[in-house]
Amino acid sequence: MIRESQILACSGVLYPPDGFRHVGVQIWQARQLAGMRKPRMCLIATAVGDSREFIDGWCARAASFGDTDLSHLQLFTQPNVSDVRAHLLAQDVIFVSGGSVVNLLAVWRAHHLDEILRECWEKGVVLAGQSAGSLCWHMGGVTDSFGDDLDALKDGLGFLPFSNGVHDDLGDQPRRARFRAAVGNGTLPAGYATEDGVALRYVGTELHEVVSVLPDRNAWFVEPDGDGGYREKALPARCWVP
């Protein structure tokens, strides 16, 4: 069976509202895209340095959404599987954690995961992730990997021909303004930004739909206006929870 290439690029919910009941539901969304009764899901937590606490918590949360063949790929201090390519190609879903996208990209390229993950995507393995795990699939974005002032990242994997902004409504960092300024002045190409809880579902290299784990949230398409500024268009998200 030929599977379509899909990416689910998410902003996680950093500050859940009172009564929030959908922690981890973006894992469930990625699982649903695989269309499998018992999908094989692999976590890659390079962006948090393969934190054992994070891996254990993520696997417990993923298991709560149904029968799943769970694994994780660890790169520190060496890969925990003997054949990284074969392991990843055998998955139905690969989910990438948030954290440092700069460190993630450097380590992945050293281990040739950039090439392996492209092959997985082209063969129909669902690629998903939050924050750094969203930015990495795009041409670039803005990142706090170097500090809270935010810097432009211009060497993403480029599977998707757009820039990406995450946590677009975060109040304690100037993410929204920095992303739009970088698109407007040509530092970054046109692209999509997501508010917390919102995810971009791509089929191939085209945006297919916008989904969220919170009501009344948006993604935004941002492009240069030709005069050093930007234009933006709100893309309302469909609330998609179990």
PDB file of C-alpha atoms in Angstrom:
ATOM      1  CA  MET A   1       0.000   0.000   0.000  1.00  0.00           C
ATOM      2  CA  ILE A   2       1.342   3.413  -0.986  1.00  0.00           C
ATOM      3  CA  ARG A   3       1.038   5.896   1.887  1.00  0.00           C
ATOM      4  CA  GLU A   4       0.873   9.647   1.399  1.00  0.00           C
ATOM      5  CA  SER A   5       3.652  11.773   2.888  1.00  0.00           C
ATOM      6  CA  GLN A   6       2.389  13.624   5.959  1.00  0.00           C
ATOM      7  CA  ILE A   7       3.840  15.999   8.537  1.00  0.00           C
ATOM      8  CA  LEU A   8       2.065  17.243  11.669  1.00  0.00           C
ATOM      9  CA  ALA A   9       3.901  20.371  12.851  1.00  0.00           C
ATOM     10  CA  CYS A  10       2.647  21.417  16.279  1.00  0.00           C
ATOM     11  CA  SER A  11       2.888  24.121  18.891  1.00  0.00           C
ATOM     12  CA  GLY A  12       2.424  22.349  22.191  1.00  0.00           C
ATOM     13  CA  VAL A  13       0.385  23.863  25.003  1.00  0.00           C
ATOM     14  CA  LEU A  14       2.996  25.542  27.202  1.00  0.00           C
ATOM     15  CA  TYR A  15       0.507  27.164  29.576  1.00  0.00           C
ATOM     16  CA  PRO A  16      -2.646  25.013  29.769  1.00  0.00           C
ATOM     17  CA  PRO A  17      -5.818  26.932  30.644  1.00  0.00           C
ATOM     18  CA  ASP A  18      -7.772  26.012  33.769  1.00  0.00           C
ATOM     19  CA  GLY A  19      -9.605  22.751  33.261  1.00  0.00           C
ATOM     20  CA  PHE A  20      -7.475  21.661  30.315  1.00  0.00           C
ATOM     21  CA  ARG A  21      -8.055  17.924  29.798  1.00  0.00           C
ATOM     22  CA  HIS A  22      -6.126  17.175  26.639  1.00  0.00           C
ATOM     23  CA  VAL A  23      -2.483  16.874  27.682  1.00  0.00           C
ATOM     24  CA  GLY A  24      -0.588  14.931  25.039  1.00  0.00           C
ATOM     25  CA  VAL A  25      -3.435  14.869  22.531  1.00  0.00           C
ATOM     26  CA  GLN A  26      -1.119  15.917  19.702  1.00  0.00           C
ATOM     27  CA  ILE A  27       0.432  12.458  20.099  1.00  0.00           C
ATOM     28  CA  TRP A  28      -3.066  11.053  19.547  1.00  0.00           C
ATOM     29  CA  GLN A  29      -3.517  13.273  16.474  1.00  0.00           C
ATOM     30  CA  ALA A  30      -0.290  11.956  14.946  1.00  0.00           C
ATOM     31  CA  ARG A  31      -1.382   8.408  15.758  1.00  0.00           C
ATOM     32  CA  GLN A  32      -4.705   8.988  13.983  1.00  0.00           C
ATOM     33  CA  LEU A  33      -2.942  10.135  10.809  1.00  0.00           C
ATOM     34  CA  ALA A  34      -1.192   6.783  10.574  1.00  0.00           C
ATOM     35  CA  GLY A  35      -4.566   5.049  10.198  1.00  0.00           C
ATOM     36  CA  MET A  36      -3.359   1.968  12.068  1.00  0.00           C
ATOM     37  CA  ARG A  37      -5.119   0.015  14.814  1.00  0.00           C
ATOM     38  CA  LYS A  38      -1.775  -0.598  16.534  1.00  0.00           C
ATOM     39  CA  PRO A  39       0.732   1.856  15.056  1.00  0.00           C
ATOM     40  CA  ARG A  40       4.462   1.702  15.563  1.00  0.00           C
ATOM     41  CA  MET A  41       5.527   5.021  17.069  1.00  0.00           C
ATOM     42  CA  CYS A  42       9.061   6.165  17.744  1.00  0.00           C
ATOM     43  CA  LEU A  43       9.992   9.175  19.844  1.00  0.00           C
ATOM     44  CA  ILE A  44      13.133  11.137  18.980  1.00  0.00           C
ATOM     45  CA  ALA A  45      14.063  13.332  21.927  1.00  0.00           C
ATOM     46  CA  THR A  46      17.401  14.680  20.696  1.00  0.00           C
ATOM     47  CA  ALA A  47      16.268  18.277  21.336  1.00  0.00           C
ATOM     48  CA  VAL A  48      16.148  17.600  25.097  1.00  0.00           C
ATOM     49  CA  GLY A  49      19.396  15.635  25.125  1.00  0.00           C
ATOM     50  CA  ASP A  50      17.584  12.274  25.286  1.00  0.00           C
ATOM     51  CA  SER A  51      16.308  13.104  28.773  1.00  0.00           C
ATOM     52  CA  ARG A  52      15.232   9.849  30.426  1.00  0.00           C
ATOM     53  CA  GLU A  53      12.570  11.669  32.422  1.00  0.00           C
ATOM     54  CA  PHE A  54      11.085  13.133  29.234  1.00  0.00           C
ATOM     55  CA  ILE A  55      11.211   9.821  27.358  1.00  0.00           C
ATOM     56  CA  ASP A  56       9.509   7.936  30.188  1.00  0.00           C
ATOM     57  CA  GLY A  57       6.793  10.575  30.557  1.00  0.00           C
ATOM     58  CA  TRP A  58       6.133  10.730  26.819  1.00  0.00           C
ATOM     59  CA  CYS A  59       5.886   6.953  26.472  1.00  0.00           C
ATOM     60  CA  ALA A  60       3.440   6.757  29.390  1.00  0.00           C
ATOM     61  CA  ARG A  61       1.285   9.452  27.800  1.00  0.00           C
ATOM     62  CA  ALA A  62       1.421   7.844  24.349  1.00  0.00           C
ATOM     63  CA  ALA A  63       0.422   4.466  25.784  1.00  0.00           C
ATOM     64  CA  SER A  64      -2.688   6.028  27.335  1.00  0.00           C
ATOM     65  CA  PHE A  65      -4.164   6.646  23.865  1.00  0.00           C
ATOM     66  CA  GLY A  66      -4.419   2.967  22.924  1.00  0.00           C
ATOM     67  CA  ASP A  67      -2.466  -0.109  21.966  1.00  0.00           C
ATOM     68  CA  THR A  68       0.769   1.108  20.404  1.00  0.00           C
ATOM     69  CA  ASP A  69       4.156  -0.397  19.620  1.00  0.00           C
ATOM     70  CA  LEU A  70       6.302   2.295  21.242  1.00  0.00           C
ATOM     71  CA  SER A  71      10.027   2.883  20.956  1.00  0.00           C
ATOM     72  CA  HIS A  72      12.491   5.736  21.153  1.00  0.00           C
ATOM     73  CA  LEU A  73      15.660   6.594  19.275  1.00  0.00           C
ATOM     74  CA  GLN A  74      18.440   7.745  21.537  1.00  0.00           C
ATOM     75  CA  LEU A  75      21.618   9.311  20.146  1.00  0.00           C
ATOM     76  CA  PHE A  76      23.442  10.179  23.384  1.00  0.00           C
ATOM     77  CA  THR A  77      26.012   8.834  23.951  1.00  0.00           C
ATOM     78  CA  GLN A  78      25.511   6.513  20.995  1.00  0.00           C
ATOM     79  CA  PRO A  79      22.446   5.161  19.169  1.00  0.00           C
ATOM     80  CA  ASN A  80      20.406   2.686  21.218  1.00  0.00           C
ATOM     81  CA  VAL A  81      19.457   0.632  18.127  1.00  0.00           C
ATOM     82  CA  SER A  82      21.923  -1.210  15.933  1.00  0.00           C
ATOM     83  CA  ASP A  83      20.458  -0.017  12.612  1.00  0.00           C
ATOM     84  CA  VAL A  84      18.955   3.454  12.880  1.00  0.00           C
ATOM     85  CA  ARG A  85      17.714   3.575   9.293  1.00  0.00           C
ATOM     86  CA  ALA A  86      15.967   0.205   9.474  1.00  0.00           C
ATOM     87  CA  HIS A  87      14.359   1.065  12.801  1.00  0.00           C
ATOM     88  CA  LEU A  88      12.946   4.384  11.606  1.00  0.00           C
ATOM     89  CA  LEU A  89      11.747   3.022   8.263  1.00  0.00           C
ATOM     90  CA  ALA A  90       9.802   0.358  10.173  1.00  0.00           C
ATOM     91  CA  GLN A  91       7.712   2.993  12.003  1.00  0.00           C
ATOM     92  CA  ASP A  92       4.247   4.314  11.224  1.00  0.00           C
ATOM     93  CA  VAL A  93       4.813   7.545  13.186  1.00  0.00           C
ATOM     94  CA  ILE A  94       7.986   9.359  14.225  1.00  0.00           C
ATOM     95  CA  PHE A  95       7.384  12.030  16.884  1.00  0.00           C
ATOM     96  CA  VAL A  96      10.047  14.662  17.664  1.00  0.00           C
ATOM     97  CA  SER A  97      10.168  16.452  21.003  1.00  0.00           C
ATOM     98  CA  GLY A  98      10.538  20.149  21.642  1.00  0.00           C
ATOM     99  CA  GLY A  99      13.760  21.620  22.981  1.00  0.00           C
ATOM    100  CA  SER A 100      16.753  23.045  21.126  1.00  0.00           C
ATOM    101  CA  VAL A 101      16.225  22.903  17.364  1.00  0.00           C
ATOM    102  CA  VAL A 102      19.800  24.108  16.771  1.00  0.00           C
ATOM    103  CA  ASN A 103      21.283  21.237  18.779  1.00  0.00           C
ATOM    104  CA  LEU A 104      18.804  18.791  17.227  1.00  0.00           C
ATOM    105  CA  LEU A 105      19.841  19.676  13.681  1.00  0.00           C
ATOM    106  CA  ALA A 106      23.553  19.489  14.453  1.00  0.00           C
ATOM    107  CA  VAL A 107      23.316  16.047  16.050  1.00  0.00           C
ATOM    108  CA  TRP A 108      20.939  14.700  13.395  1.00  0.00           C
ATOM    109  CA  ARG A 109      23.238  15.768  10.579  1.00  0.00           C
ATOM    110  CA  ALA A 110      26.208  14.144  12.294  1.00  0.00           C
ATOM    111  CA  HIS A 111      24.247  10.878  12.398  1.00  0.00           C
ATOM    112  CA  HIS A 112      22.737  11.335   8.888  1.00  0.00           C
ATOM    113  CA  LEU A 113      19.211  11.485  10.274  1.00  0.00           C
ATOM    114  CA  ASP A 114      18.442  14.315   7.864  1.00  0.00           C
ATOM    115  CA  GLU A 115      18.783  11.831   4.988  1.00  0.00           C
ATOM    116  CA  ILE A 116      17.067   8.959   6.818  1.00  0.00           C
ATOM    117  CA  LEU A 117      14.069  11.033   7.899  1.00  0.00           C
ATOM    118  CA  ARG A 118      13.536  12.322   4.373  1.00  0.00           C
ATOM    119  CA  GLU A 119      13.450   8.727   3.178  1.00  0.00           C
ATOM    120  CA  CYS A 120      10.937   7.866   5.912  1.00  0.00           C
ATOM    121  CA  TRP A 121       8.728  10.794   4.915  1.00  0.00           C
ATOM    122  CA  GLU A 122       8.860   9.911   1.243  1.00  0.00           C
ATOM    123  CA  LYS A 123       7.808   6.337   2.100  1.00  0.00           C
ATOM    124  CA  GLY A 124       4.785   7.524   4.079  1.00  0.00           C
ATOM    125  CA  VAL A 125       5.940   7.426   7.690  1.00  0.00           C
ATOM    126  CA  VAL A 126       4.054  10.214   9.503  1.00  0.00           C
ATOM    127  CA  LEU A 127       6.509  12.814  10.808  1.00  0.00           C
ATOM    128  CA  ALA A 128       5.268  14.842  13.761  1.00  0.00           C
ATOM    129  CA  GLY A 129       6.574  16.987  16.558  1.00  0.00           C
ATOM    130  CA  GLN A 130       6.182  19.984  18.790  1.00  0.00           C
ATOM    131  CA  SER A 131       8.105  23.282  18.811  1.00  0.00           C
ATOM    132  CA  ALA A 132      11.636  22.223  17.742  1.00  0.00           C
ATOM    133  CA  GLY A 133       9.895  19.151  16.344  1.00  0.00           C
ATOM    134  CA  SER A 134       7.792  21.494  14.204  1.00  0.00           C
ATOM    135  CA  LEU A 135      10.467  23.959  13.122  1.00  0.00           C
ATOM    136  CA  CYS A 136      12.886  21.273  11.975  1.00  0.00           C
ATOM    137  CA  TRP A 137      10.836  20.148   8.944  1.00  0.00           C
ATOM    138  CA  HIS A 138      10.634  23.684   7.501  1.00  0.00           C
ATOM    139  CA  MET A 139      13.158  25.979   5.803  1.00  0.00           C
ATOM    140  CA  GLY A 140      13.631  27.859   9.049  1.00  0.00           C
ATOM    141  CA  GLY A 141      12.001  29.943  11.750  1.00  0.00           C
ATOM    142  CA  VAL A 142      12.858  31.820  14.899  1.00  0.00           C
ATOM    143  CA  THR A 143      14.315  29.979  17.863  1.00  0.00           C
ATOM    144  CA  ASP A 144      15.250  30.540  21.487  1.00  0.00           C
ATOM    145  CA  SER A 145      18.058  27.975  21.190  1.00  0.00           C
ATOM    146  CA  PHE A 146      20.575  30.794  21.752  1.00  0.00           C
ATOM    147  CA  GLY A 147      18.478  32.969  24.081  1.00  0.00           C
ATOM    148  CA  ASP A 148      15.061  34.436  24.749  1.00  0.00           C
ATOM    149  CA  ASP A 149      15.669  37.387  22.391  1.00  0.00           C
ATOM    150  CA  LEU A 150      15.195  34.850  19.561  1.00  0.00           C
ATOM    151  CA  ASP A 151      17.315  34.351  16.467  1.00  0.00           C
ATOM    152  CA  ALA A 152      16.468  33.417  12.906  1.00  0.00           C
ATOM    153  CA  LEU A 153      17.186  29.815  11.997  1.00  0.00           C
ATOM    154  CA  LYS A 154      17.775  29.467   8.248  1.00  0.00           C
ATOM    155  CA  ASP A 155      19.038  25.893   7.876  1.00  0.00           C
ATOM    156  CA  GLY A 156      16.083  23.690   8.727  1.00  0.00           C
ATOM    157  CA  LEU A 157      15.707  20.366   6.961  1.00  0.00           C
ATOM    158  CA  GLY A 158      13.608  22.034   4.273  1.00  0.00           C
ATOM    159  CA  PHE A 159      11.239  19.145   3.627  1.00  0.00           C
ATOM    160  CA  LEU A 160       8.561  21.867   3.569  1.00  0.00           C
ATOM    161  CA  PRO A 161       9.235  25.012   1.469  1.00  0.00           C
ATOM    162  CA  PHE A 162       8.026  27.433   4.149  1.00  0.00           C
ATOM    163  CA  SER A 163       9.231  29.092   7.304  1.00  0.00           C
ATOM    164  CA  ASN A 164       7.565  28.238  10.608  1.00  0.00           C
ATOM    165  CA  GLY A 165       6.723  30.147  13.758  1.00  0.00           C
ATOM    166  CA  VAL A 166       5.706  28.301  16.924  1.00  0.00           C
ATOM    167  CA  HIS A 167       4.020  29.471  20.136  1.00  0.00           C
ATOM    168  CA  ASP A 168       2.825  32.482  18.180  1.00  0.00           C
ATOM    169  CA  ASP A 169       0.683  33.804  21.048  1.00  0.00           C
ATOM    170  CA  LEU A 170       3.301  33.307  23.780  1.00  0.00           C
ATOM    171  CA  GLY A 171       3.333  36.409  25.932  1.00  0.00           C
ATOM    172  CA  ASP A 172       6.760  36.151  27.587  1.00  0.00           C
ATOM    173  CA  GLN A 173       8.817  36.082  24.354  1.00  0.00           C
ATOM    174  CA  PRO A 174       8.520  38.251  21.221  1.00  0.00           C
ATOM    175  CA  ARG A 175       7.984  35.242  18.951  1.00  0.00           C
ATOM    176  CA  ARG A 176       5.103  36.733  16.966  1.00  0.00           C
ATOM    177  CA  ALA A 177       6.932  39.994  16.217  1.00  0.00           C
ATOM    178  CA  ARG A 178      10.312  38.373  15.484  1.00  0.00           C
ATOM    179  CA  PHE A 179       8.849  35.864  13.041  1.00  0.00           C
ATOM    180  CA  ARG A 180       6.909  38.482  11.107  1.00  0.00           C
ATOM    181  CA  ALA A 181       9.858  40.869  10.991  1.00  0.00           C
ATOM    182  CA  ALA A 182      12.123  38.104   9.641  1.00  0.00           C
ATOM    183  CA  VAL A 183       9.620  37.246   6.908  1.00  0.00           C
ATOM    184  CA  GLY A 184       9.052  40.895   6.055  1.00  0.00           C
ATOM    185  CA  ASN A 185      12.739  41.732   5.654  1.00  0.00           C
ATOM    186  CA  GLY A 186      13.491  38.576   3.668  1.00  0.00           C
ATOM    187  CA  THR A 187      15.544  36.766   6.301  1.00  0.00           C
ATOM    188  CA  LEU A 188      12.975  33.970   6.212  1.00  0.00           C
ATOM    189  CA  PRO A 189      10.650  32.904   3.387  1.00  0.00           C
ATOM    190  CA  ALA A 190       6.880  33.112   3.684  1.00  0.00           C
ATOM    191  CA  GLY A 191       5.427  30.567   6.048  1.00  0.00           C
ATOM    192  CA  TYR A 192       3.024  29.501   8.735  1.00  0.00           C
ATOM    193  CA  ALA A 193       2.875  30.333  12.425  1.00  0.00           C
ATOM    194  CA  THR A 194       0.862  28.421  15.014  1.00  0.00           C
ATOM    195  CA  GLU A 195      -0.646  29.507  18.305  1.00  0.00           C
ATOM    196  CA  ASP A 196      -0.278  27.173  21.286  1.00  0.00           C
ATOM    197  CA  GLY A 197      -2.164  23.934  20.810  1.00  0.00           C
ATOM    198  CA  VAL A 198      -2.379  24.380  17.029  1.00  0.00           C
ATOM    199  CA  ALA A 199      -0.877  22.042  14.454  1.00  0.00           C
ATOM    200  CA  LEU A 200      -0.307  22.213  10.703  1.00  0.00           C
ATOM    201  CA  ARG A 201      -1.099  19.042   8.811  1.00  0.00           C
ATOM    202  CA  TYR A 202       0.809  18.864   5.543  1.00  0.00           C
ATOM    203  CA  VAL A 203       0.182  16.298   2.830  1.00  0.00           C
ATOM    204  CA  GLY A 204       3.215  16.259   0.607  1.00  0.00           C
ATOM    205  CA  THR A 205       4.460  19.842   0.706  1.00  0.00           C
ATOM    206  CA  GLU A 206       1.017  21.466   0.805  1.00  0.00           C
ATOM    207  CA  LEU A 207      -0.871  22.582   3.908  1.00  0.00           C
ATOM    208  CA  HIS A 208      -3.918  20.318   4.097  1.00  0.00           C
ATOM    209  CA  GLU A 209      -5.618  21.536   7.286  1.00  0.00           C
ATOM    210  CA  VAL A 210      -5.107  23.303  10.606  1.00  0.00           C
ATOM    211  CA  VAL A 211      -6.112  21.473  13.794  1.00  0.00           C
ATOM    212  CA  SER A 212      -6.011  22.331  17.485  1.00  0.00           C
ATOM    213  CA  VAL A 213      -6.460  20.818  20.931  1.00  0.00           C
ATOM    214  CA  LEU A 214      -7.976  24.120  22.130  1.00  0.00           C
ATOM    215  CA  PRO A 215     -11.026  25.955  20.775  1.00  0.00           C
ATOM    216  CA  ASP A 216     -10.878  29.294  18.965  1.00  0.00           C
ATOM    217  CA  ARG A 217      -7.226  29.108  17.965  1.00  0.00           C
ATOM    218  CA  ASN A 218      -5.506  30.089  14.706  1.00  0.00           C
ATOM    219  CA  ALA A 219      -2.580  29.441  12.490  1.00  0.00           C
ATOM    220  CA  TRP A 220      -1.317  32.370  10.410  1.00  0.00           C
ATOM    221  CA  PHE A 221       0.061  32.544   6.903  1.00  0.00           C
ATOM    222  CA  VAL A 222       2.695  35.291   6.810  1.00  0.00           C
ATOM    223  CA  GLU A 223       4.316  36.627   3.631  1.00  0.00           C
ATOM    224  CA  PRO A 224       6.370  39.703   2.621  1.00  0.00           C
ATOM    225  CA  ASP A 225       4.376  42.734   1.458  1.00  0.00           C
ATOM    226  CA  GLY A 226       7.145  43.896  -0.923  1.00  0.00           C
ATOM    227  CA  ASP A 227       7.964  47.018   1.113  1.00  0.00           C
ATOM    228  CA  GLY A 228       9.918  45.469   3.969  1.00  0.00           C
ATOM    229  CA  GLY A 229       6.803  44.574   5.931  1.00  0.00           C
ATOM    230  CA  TYR A 230       4.462  41.604   5.939  1.00  0.00           C
ATOM    231  CA  ARG A 231       0.912  40.518   5.241  1.00  0.00           C
ATOM    232  CA  GLU A 232      -0.821  37.890   7.338  1.00  0.00           C
ATOM    233  CA  LYS A 233      -3.949  35.806   7.051  1.00  0.00           C
ATOM    234  CA  ALA A 234      -5.635  33.970   9.907  1.00  0.00           C
ATOM    235  CA  LEU A 235      -6.327  30.284   9.332  1.00  0.00           C
ATOM    236  CA  PRO A 236      -8.890  29.131  11.936  1.00  0.00           C
ATOM    237  CA  ALA A 237      -8.154  25.724  13.395  1.00  0.00           C
ATOM    238  CA  ARG A 238     -10.513  22.796  13.673  1.00  0.00           C
ATOM    239  CA  CYS A 239     -10.626  21.530  17.268  1.00  0.00           C
ATOM    240  CA  TRP A 240      -9.643  17.849  17.037  1.00  0.00           C
ATOM    241  CA  VAL A 241      -9.600  15.879  20.278  1.00  0.00           C
ATOM    242  CA  PRO A 242     -10.650  12.316  21.243  1.00  0.00           C
TER     243      PRO A 242
END
